[in-house]
GROMACS .gro file of C-alpha atoms in nm:
model
  342
    1UNK     CA    1  11.817  12.009  12.687
    2UNK     CA    2  11.624  12.328  12.745
    3UNK     CA    3  11.397  12.312  13.044
    4UNK     CA    4  11.103  12.532  13.125
    5UNK     CA    5  11.196  12.753  13.419
    6UNK     CA    6  10.991  12.956  13.661
    7UNK     CA    7  10.827  13.269  13.522
    8UNK     CA    8  10.955  13.603  13.646
    9UNK     CA    9  10.763  13.702  13.957
   10UNK     CA   10  10.614  14.043  14.012
   11UNK     CA   11  10.506  14.219  14.326
   12UNK     CA   12  10.173  14.085  14.450
   13UNK     CA   13  10.071  14.433  14.559
   14UNK     CA   14  10.126  14.569  14.210
   15UNK     CA   15   9.967  14.272  14.034
   16UNK     CA   16   9.644  14.325  14.228
   17UNK     CA   17   9.574  14.654  14.055
   18UNK     CA   18   9.789  14.627  13.742
   19UNK     CA   19   9.504  14.521  13.503
   20UNK     CA   20   9.319  14.843  13.576
   21UNK     CA   21   9.585  15.053  13.407
   22UNK     CA   22   9.796  14.818  13.192
   23UNK     CA   23   9.583  14.750  12.881
   24UNK     CA   24   9.736  14.422  12.767
   25UNK     CA   25   9.707  14.048  12.811
   26UNK     CA   26   9.817  13.730  12.630
   27UNK     CA   27   9.474  13.721  12.465
   28UNK     CA   28   9.510  14.075  12.337
   29UNK     CA   29   9.854  13.989  12.199
   30UNK     CA   30   9.706  13.684  12.027
   31UNK     CA   31   9.432  13.896  11.872
   32UNK     CA   32   9.684  14.159  11.760
   33UNK     CA   33   9.902  13.892  11.601
   34UNK     CA   34   9.609  13.734  11.418
   35UNK     CA   35   9.515  14.074  11.281
   36UNK     CA   36   9.873  14.119  11.156
   37UNK     CA   37   9.874  13.779  10.986
   38UNK     CA   38   9.524  13.797  10.844
   39UNK     CA   39   9.525  13.691  10.480
   40UNK     CA   40   9.824  13.458  10.509
   41UNK     CA   41   9.633  13.158  10.375
   42UNK     CA   42   9.918  12.916  10.315
   43UNK     CA   43   9.958  12.821  10.680
   44UNK     CA   44   9.946  12.452  10.769
   45UNK     CA   45   9.879  12.286  11.102
   46UNK     CA   46  10.170  12.118  11.278
   47UNK     CA   47  10.124  11.868  11.559
   48UNK     CA   48  10.385  11.941  11.825
   49UNK     CA   49  10.436  12.155  12.131
   50UNK     CA   50  10.743  12.347  12.245
   51UNK     CA   51  10.817  12.656  12.448
   52UNK     CA   52  10.834  12.857  12.126
   53UNK     CA   53  10.546  13.008  11.929
   54UNK     CA   54  10.409  12.919  11.683
   55UNK     CA   55  10.358  12.555  11.769
   56UNK     CA   56  10.062  12.518  11.539
   57UNK     CA   57  10.132  12.677  11.202
   58UNK     CA   58  10.390  12.741  10.936
   59UNK     CA   59  10.400  12.884  10.587
   60UNK     CA   60  10.450  12.613  10.329
   61UNK     CA   61  10.511  12.632   9.952
   62UNK     CA   62  10.370  12.417   9.673
   63UNK     CA   63  10.483  12.064   9.748
   64UNK     CA   64  10.675  12.039   9.422
   65UNK     CA   65  10.935  12.281   9.555
   66UNK     CA   66  11.209  12.109   9.762
   67UNK     CA   67  11.408  12.412   9.876
   68UNK     CA   68  11.581  12.403  10.212
   69UNK     CA   69  11.350  12.528  10.493
   70UNK     CA   70  11.402  12.894  10.585
   71UNK     CA   71  11.364  12.990  10.952
   72UNK     CA   72  11.303  13.357  11.038
   73UNK     CA   73  11.420  13.489  11.375
   74UNK     CA   74  11.304  13.839  11.472
   75UNK     CA   75  11.496  14.101  11.665
   76UNK     CA   76  11.466  14.263  12.008
   77UNK     CA   77  11.106  14.353  12.085
   78UNK     CA   78  10.980  14.185  11.768
   79UNK     CA   79  10.756  13.894  11.674
   80UNK     CA   80  10.645  13.682  11.381
   81UNK     CA   81  10.390  13.939  11.265
   82UNK     CA   82  10.660  14.186  11.162
   83UNK     CA   83  10.754  13.954  10.872
   84UNK     CA   84  10.411  14.008  10.714
   85UNK     CA   85  10.555  14.175  10.402
   86UNK     CA   86  10.801  13.892  10.346
   87UNK     CA   87  10.616  13.568  10.418
   88UNK     CA   88  10.434  13.521  10.087
   89UNK     CA   89  10.735  13.601   9.870
   90UNK     CA   90  10.985  13.397  10.072
   91UNK     CA   91  10.750  13.097  10.086
   92UNK     CA   92  10.686  13.106   9.711
   93UNK     CA   93  10.951  12.844   9.640
   94UNK     CA   94  11.022  12.676   9.972
   95UNK     CA   95  10.900  12.626  10.329
   96UNK     CA   96  10.926  12.920  10.568
   97UNK     CA   97  10.903  12.900  10.947
   98UNK     CA   98  10.861  13.220  11.148
   99UNK     CA   99  10.869  13.187  11.525
  100UNK     CA  100  10.883  13.403  11.835
  101UNK     CA  101  11.214  13.373  12.018
  102UNK     CA  102  11.205  13.236  12.371
  103UNK     CA  103  11.104  13.518  12.605
  104UNK     CA  104  10.938  13.724  12.330
  105UNK     CA  105  10.602  13.746  12.160
  106UNK     CA  106  10.372  13.456  12.240
  107UNK     CA  107  10.652  13.214  12.329
  108UNK     CA  108  10.714  13.114  12.690
  109UNK     CA  109  10.865  13.386  12.905
  110UNK     CA  110  11.088  13.199  13.151
  111UNK     CA  111  11.351  13.332  13.388
  112UNK     CA  112  11.676  13.319  13.192
  113UNK     CA  113  12.022  13.266  13.332
  114UNK     CA  114  12.173  13.591  13.455
  115UNK     CA  115  12.507  13.485  13.310
  116UNK     CA  116  12.562  13.607  12.950
  117UNK     CA  117  12.678  13.267  12.828
  118UNK     CA  118  12.395  13.094  13.011
  119UNK     CA  119  12.131  13.327  12.868
  120UNK     CA  120  12.265  13.268  12.517
  121UNK     CA  121  12.252  12.894  12.580
  122UNK     CA  122  11.888  12.923  12.690
  123UNK     CA  123  11.796  13.086  12.359
  124UNK     CA  124  11.995  12.837  12.151
  125UNK     CA  125  11.867  12.530  12.337
  126UNK     CA  126  11.507  12.642  12.288
  127UNK     CA  127  11.566  12.680  11.914
  128UNK     CA  128  11.723  12.334  11.894
  129UNK     CA  129  11.430  12.183  12.085
  130UNK     CA  130  11.194  12.350  11.838
  131UNK     CA  131  11.390  12.211  11.541
  132UNK     CA  132  11.369  11.860  11.680
  133UNK     CA  133  10.995  11.885  11.739
  134UNK     CA  134  10.933  12.017  11.387
  135UNK     CA  135  11.156  11.747  11.241
  136UNK     CA  136  11.388  11.962  11.032
  137UNK     CA  137  11.718  11.794  10.950
  138UNK     CA  138  11.876  12.108  10.806
  139UNK     CA  139  11.765  12.469  10.774
  140UNK     CA  140  11.870  12.813  10.661
  141UNK     CA  141  11.862  13.070  10.942
  142UNK     CA  142  11.774  13.432  10.871
  143UNK     CA  143  11.791  13.657  11.174
  144UNK     CA  144  11.736  14.027  11.228
  145UNK     CA  145  11.911  14.209  11.509
  146UNK     CA  146  11.913  13.979  11.815
  147UNK     CA  147  11.784  13.702  11.589
  148UNK     CA  148  12.095  13.735  11.374
  149UNK     CA  149  12.321  13.709  11.676
  150UNK     CA  150  12.138  13.398  11.797
  151UNK     CA  151  12.144  13.247  11.447
  152UNK     CA  152  12.522  13.268  11.456
  153UNK     CA  153  12.533  13.128  11.810
  154UNK     CA  154  12.314  12.836  11.704
  155UNK     CA  155  12.527  12.766  11.398
  156UNK     CA  156  12.840  12.757  11.612
  157UNK     CA  157  12.687  12.491  11.837
  158UNK     CA  158  12.491  12.294  11.576
  159UNK     CA  159  12.684  12.325  11.247
  160UNK     CA  160  12.525  12.011  11.104
  161UNK     CA  161  12.180  12.170  11.124
  162UNK     CA  162  12.252  12.509  10.971
  163UNK     CA  163  12.292  12.509  10.593
  164UNK     CA  164  12.336  12.882  10.549
  165UNK     CA  165  12.348  13.186  10.776
  166UNK     CA  166  12.181  13.511  10.670
  167UNK     CA  167  12.222  13.798  10.914
  168UNK     CA  168  12.033  14.123  10.891
  169UNK     CA  169  12.197  14.232  11.210
  170UNK     CA  170  12.341  14.511  11.423
  171UNK     CA  171  12.712  14.579  11.420
  172UNK     CA  172  12.721  14.628  11.797
  173UNK     CA  173  12.596  14.275  11.864
  174UNK     CA  174  12.876  14.134  11.652
  175UNK     CA  175  13.152  14.382  11.737
  176UNK     CA  176  13.315  14.466  12.067
  177UNK     CA  177  13.240  14.767  12.285
  178UNK     CA  178  13.600  14.889  12.256
  179UNK     CA  179  13.584  14.894  11.876
  180UNK     CA  180  13.237  15.042  11.885
  181UNK     CA  181  13.329  15.332  12.110
  182UNK     CA  182  13.578  15.446  11.846
  183UNK     CA  183  13.321  15.446  11.566
  184UNK     CA  184  12.977  15.496  11.718
  185UNK     CA  185  12.846  15.844  11.646
  186UNK     CA  186  12.540  16.029  11.769
  187UNK     CA  187  12.317  15.900  11.489
  188UNK     CA  188  12.398  15.539  11.578
  189UNK     CA  189  12.331  15.599  11.947
  190UNK     CA  190  12.004  15.767  11.855
  191UNK     CA  191  11.907  15.470  11.640
  192UNK     CA  192  11.988  15.221  11.914
  193UNK     CA  193  11.788  15.416  12.167
  194UNK     CA  194  11.494  15.433  11.929
  195UNK     CA  195  11.493  15.062  11.857
  196UNK     CA  196  11.453  14.973  12.225
  197UNK     CA  197  11.109  15.103  12.315
  198UNK     CA  198  11.096  15.377  12.578
  199UNK     CA  199  10.871  15.183  12.811
  200UNK     CA  200  11.071  14.864  12.757
  201UNK     CA  201  11.400  15.022  12.860
  202UNK     CA  202  11.275  15.221  13.157
  203UNK     CA  203  10.954  15.036  13.239
  204UNK     CA  204  10.921  14.674  13.135
  205UNK     CA  205  11.290  14.592  13.142
  206UNK     CA  206  11.330  14.723  13.495
  207UNK     CA  207  10.996  14.664  13.664
  208UNK     CA  208  10.800  14.425  13.447
  209UNK     CA  209  10.517  14.667  13.374
  210UNK     CA  210  10.437  14.909  13.094
  211UNK     CA  211  10.306  15.260  13.147
  212UNK     CA  212   9.933  15.322  13.099
  213UNK     CA  213  10.009  15.551  12.806
  214UNK     CA  214  10.195  15.269  12.630
  215UNK     CA  215   9.970  15.228  12.322
  216UNK     CA  216   9.973  15.601  12.251
  217UNK     CA  217  10.347  15.615  12.322
  218UNK     CA  218  10.414  15.357  12.050
  219UNK     CA  219  10.209  15.550  11.797
  220UNK     CA  220  10.400  15.867  11.885
  221UNK     CA  221  10.757  15.745  11.935
  222UNK     CA  222  10.756  15.479  11.662
  223UNK     CA  223  10.522  15.637  11.410
  224UNK     CA  224  10.770  15.527  11.142
  225UNK     CA  225  10.643  15.170  11.171
  226UNK     CA  226  10.303  15.277  11.042
  227UNK     CA  227  10.476  15.408  10.729
  228UNK     CA  228  10.687  15.094  10.690
  229UNK     CA  229  10.373  14.882  10.671
  230UNK     CA  230  10.149  15.132  10.491
  231UNK     CA  231  10.124  14.900  10.189
  232UNK     CA  232   9.948  14.645  10.411
  233UNK     CA  233   9.769  14.844  10.683
  234UNK     CA  234   9.617  15.192  10.696
  235UNK     CA  235   9.522  15.184  11.065
  236UNK     CA  236   9.692  15.117  11.400
  237UNK     CA  237   9.731  14.741  11.349
  238UNK     CA  238  10.112  14.749  11.356
  239UNK     CA  239  10.137  14.992  11.648
  240UNK     CA  240   9.894  14.785  11.854
  241UNK     CA  241  10.086  14.466  11.778
  242UNK     CA  242  10.421  14.620  11.875
  243UNK     CA  243  10.272  14.753  12.197
  244UNK     CA  244  10.129  14.418  12.305
  245UNK     CA  245  10.454  14.244  12.210
  246UNK     CA  246  10.649  14.463  12.448
  247UNK     CA  247  10.398  14.510  12.729
  248UNK     CA  248  10.420  14.147  12.845
  249UNK     CA  249  10.647  14.013  13.121
  250UNK     CA  250  11.002  14.125  13.021
  251UNK     CA  251  11.168  13.785  13.000
  252UNK     CA  252  11.366  13.798  12.675
  253UNK     CA  253  11.432  14.168  12.723
  254UNK     CA  254  11.589  14.096  13.061
  255UNK     CA  255  11.805  13.825  12.904
  256UNK     CA  256  11.917  14.073  12.638
  257UNK     CA  257  12.012  14.322  12.909
  258UNK     CA  258  12.218  14.053  13.084
  259UNK     CA  259  12.394  13.968  12.757
  260UNK     CA  260  12.491  14.326  12.675
  261UNK     CA  261  12.646  14.645  12.809
  262UNK     CA  262  12.507  14.998  12.746
  263UNK     CA  263  12.385  15.061  12.390
  264UNK     CA  264  12.354  14.690  12.332
  265UNK     CA  265  12.719  14.594  12.285
  266UNK     CA  266  12.746  14.219  12.334
  267UNK     CA  267  12.942  14.099  12.634
  268UNK     CA  268  13.039  13.801  12.417
  269UNK     CA  269  13.095  13.966  12.075
  270UNK     CA  270  13.011  13.737  11.785
  271UNK     CA  271  13.283  13.887  11.568
  272UNK     CA  272  13.539  13.732  11.801
  273UNK     CA  273  13.380  13.388  11.766
  274UNK     CA  274  13.230  13.368  11.420
  275UNK     CA  275  13.551  13.236  11.268
  276UNK     CA  276  13.453  12.915  11.444
  277UNK     CA  277  13.163  12.865  11.203
  278UNK     CA  278  13.241  12.567  10.984
  279UNK     CA  279  13.414  12.680  10.666
  280UNK     CA  280  13.159  12.520  10.432
  281UNK     CA  281  12.864  12.711  10.582
  282UNK     CA  282  12.804  13.031  10.380
  283UNK     CA  283  12.742  13.354  10.568
  284UNK     CA  284  12.567  13.657  10.420
  285UNK     CA  285  12.511  13.994  10.584
  286UNK     CA  286  12.230  14.216  10.458
  287UNK     CA  287  12.237  14.588  10.536
  288UNK     CA  288  12.026  14.886  10.439
  289UNK     CA  289  12.219  15.167  10.272
  290UNK     CA  290  12.053  15.420  10.504
  291UNK     CA  291  12.103  15.222  10.821
  292UNK     CA  292  12.284  15.399  11.104
  293UNK     CA  293  12.438  15.067  11.204
  294UNK     CA  294  12.802  15.029  11.099
  295UNK     CA  295  12.848  14.743  10.852
  296UNK     CA  296  13.224  14.706  10.905
  297UNK     CA  297  13.180  14.387  11.105
  298UNK     CA  298  13.023  14.220  10.806
  299UNK     CA  299  13.312  14.310  10.580
  300UNK     CA  300  13.557  14.174  10.834
  301UNK     CA  301  13.414  13.825  10.808
  302UNK     CA  302  13.598  13.667  10.516
  303UNK     CA  303  13.319  13.430  10.418
  304UNK     CA  304  13.062  13.709  10.410
  305UNK     CA  305  12.911  13.848  10.091
  306UNK     CA  306  12.743  14.172  10.203
  307UNK     CA  307  12.432  14.264  10.008
  308UNK     CA  308  12.346  14.634  10.036
  309UNK     CA  309  11.982  14.726   9.972
  310UNK     CA  310  11.950  15.088   9.861
  311UNK     CA  311  11.703  15.310  10.040
  312UNK     CA  312  11.660  15.083  10.340
  313UNK     CA  313  11.734  15.160  10.702
  314UNK     CA  314  11.791  14.922  10.993
  315UNK     CA  315  11.463  14.736  10.937
  316UNK     CA  316  11.551  14.627  10.583
  317UNK     CA  317  11.275  14.367  10.562
  318UNK     CA  318  11.014  14.637  10.635
  319UNK     CA  319  11.174  14.940  10.466
  320UNK     CA  320  11.226  14.778  10.126
  321UNK     CA  321  11.044  14.443  10.143
  322UNK     CA  322  11.051  14.368   9.770
  323UNK     CA  323  11.426  14.425   9.741
  324UNK     CA  324  11.485  14.234  10.063
  325UNK     CA  325  11.277  13.938   9.948
  326UNK     CA  326  11.453  13.931   9.612
  327UNK     CA  327  11.795  13.939   9.779
  328UNK     CA  328  11.709  13.657  10.018
  329UNK     CA  329  11.565  13.440   9.741
  330UNK     CA  330  11.876  13.499   9.531
  331UNK     CA  331  12.100  13.390   9.818
  332UNK     CA  332  11.885  13.083   9.880
  333UNK     CA  333  11.900  12.988   9.512
  334UNK     CA  334  12.277  13.021   9.523
  335UNK     CA  335  12.285  12.798   9.831
  336UNK     CA  336  12.075  12.532   9.659
  337UNK     CA  337  12.298  12.540   9.352
  338UNK     CA  338  12.610  12.512   9.567
  339UNK     CA  339  12.464  12.209   9.744
  340UNK     CA  340  12.372  12.047   9.414
  341UNK     CA  341  12.722  12.101   9.277
  342UNK     CA  342  12.871  11.933   9.582
   0.00000   0.00000   0.00000
């Protein structure tokens, strides 16, 4: 059973003057998230409490639709708000749960195990505790990036709870460093460096604090996110949300660092373990055709049916949301039909 552990401590000398130059707080993150999710009117109140956020809302479909619940797990440095372009479509014919992983977003930020296996277990145990509190017997897991890796880890440990596994994930989290060093080119390394925020890698991940220029840095370094969400926002809503997500105490980020080697290669590659997933659990990998992340790992998993979405990069759900939503719904419909046939 997952237990709440002590929060990561920071220097008392630093904490005394930190608020004067670090423009963030849990309240500001909450406000930024609410601004991201504004207009999502199909949320329903849930009466439970766990270490994961949200513990008070979920997106639910018309009650006549019985589809298997879909659980969305974000990637490194992400949060539930980044699914804003997918929530309505994916919840149109079945329940959708989007939550912040342990150590990220508005979820608890405990001190994880420093051991790679232990840190993975912390993530998985928190997800299982959440499932129990929500009361889901079975669910379909859809994870991006780190969320995809943890979806697979959860399915390995709790095969009776995972009905289908959809991974919109990074090759390096599934493959080994040795294999990756043979194939990783400069564009991939550039992509990986870009996905881990500058202040998170050299500031928050190492010291627990973000630089005072953080908000402006996000707008400058990751200006592409504003374009990805231009159909929804025409201001700095997304940049502000991403900043506040990553300017909090680096709990999950530190766990990620302990689970990986340089450039994010997993110390416990999922590709070497995924054959342990029960044979009757379908696995689908979703890649963008313009992604710099090598998709070979997906093709090496025999049970995988890779779906390539044209014109999308690494953030498929944000680059081409309509195509992504259609692909996911098609896979879910196939899963339901397969279950009915059995």
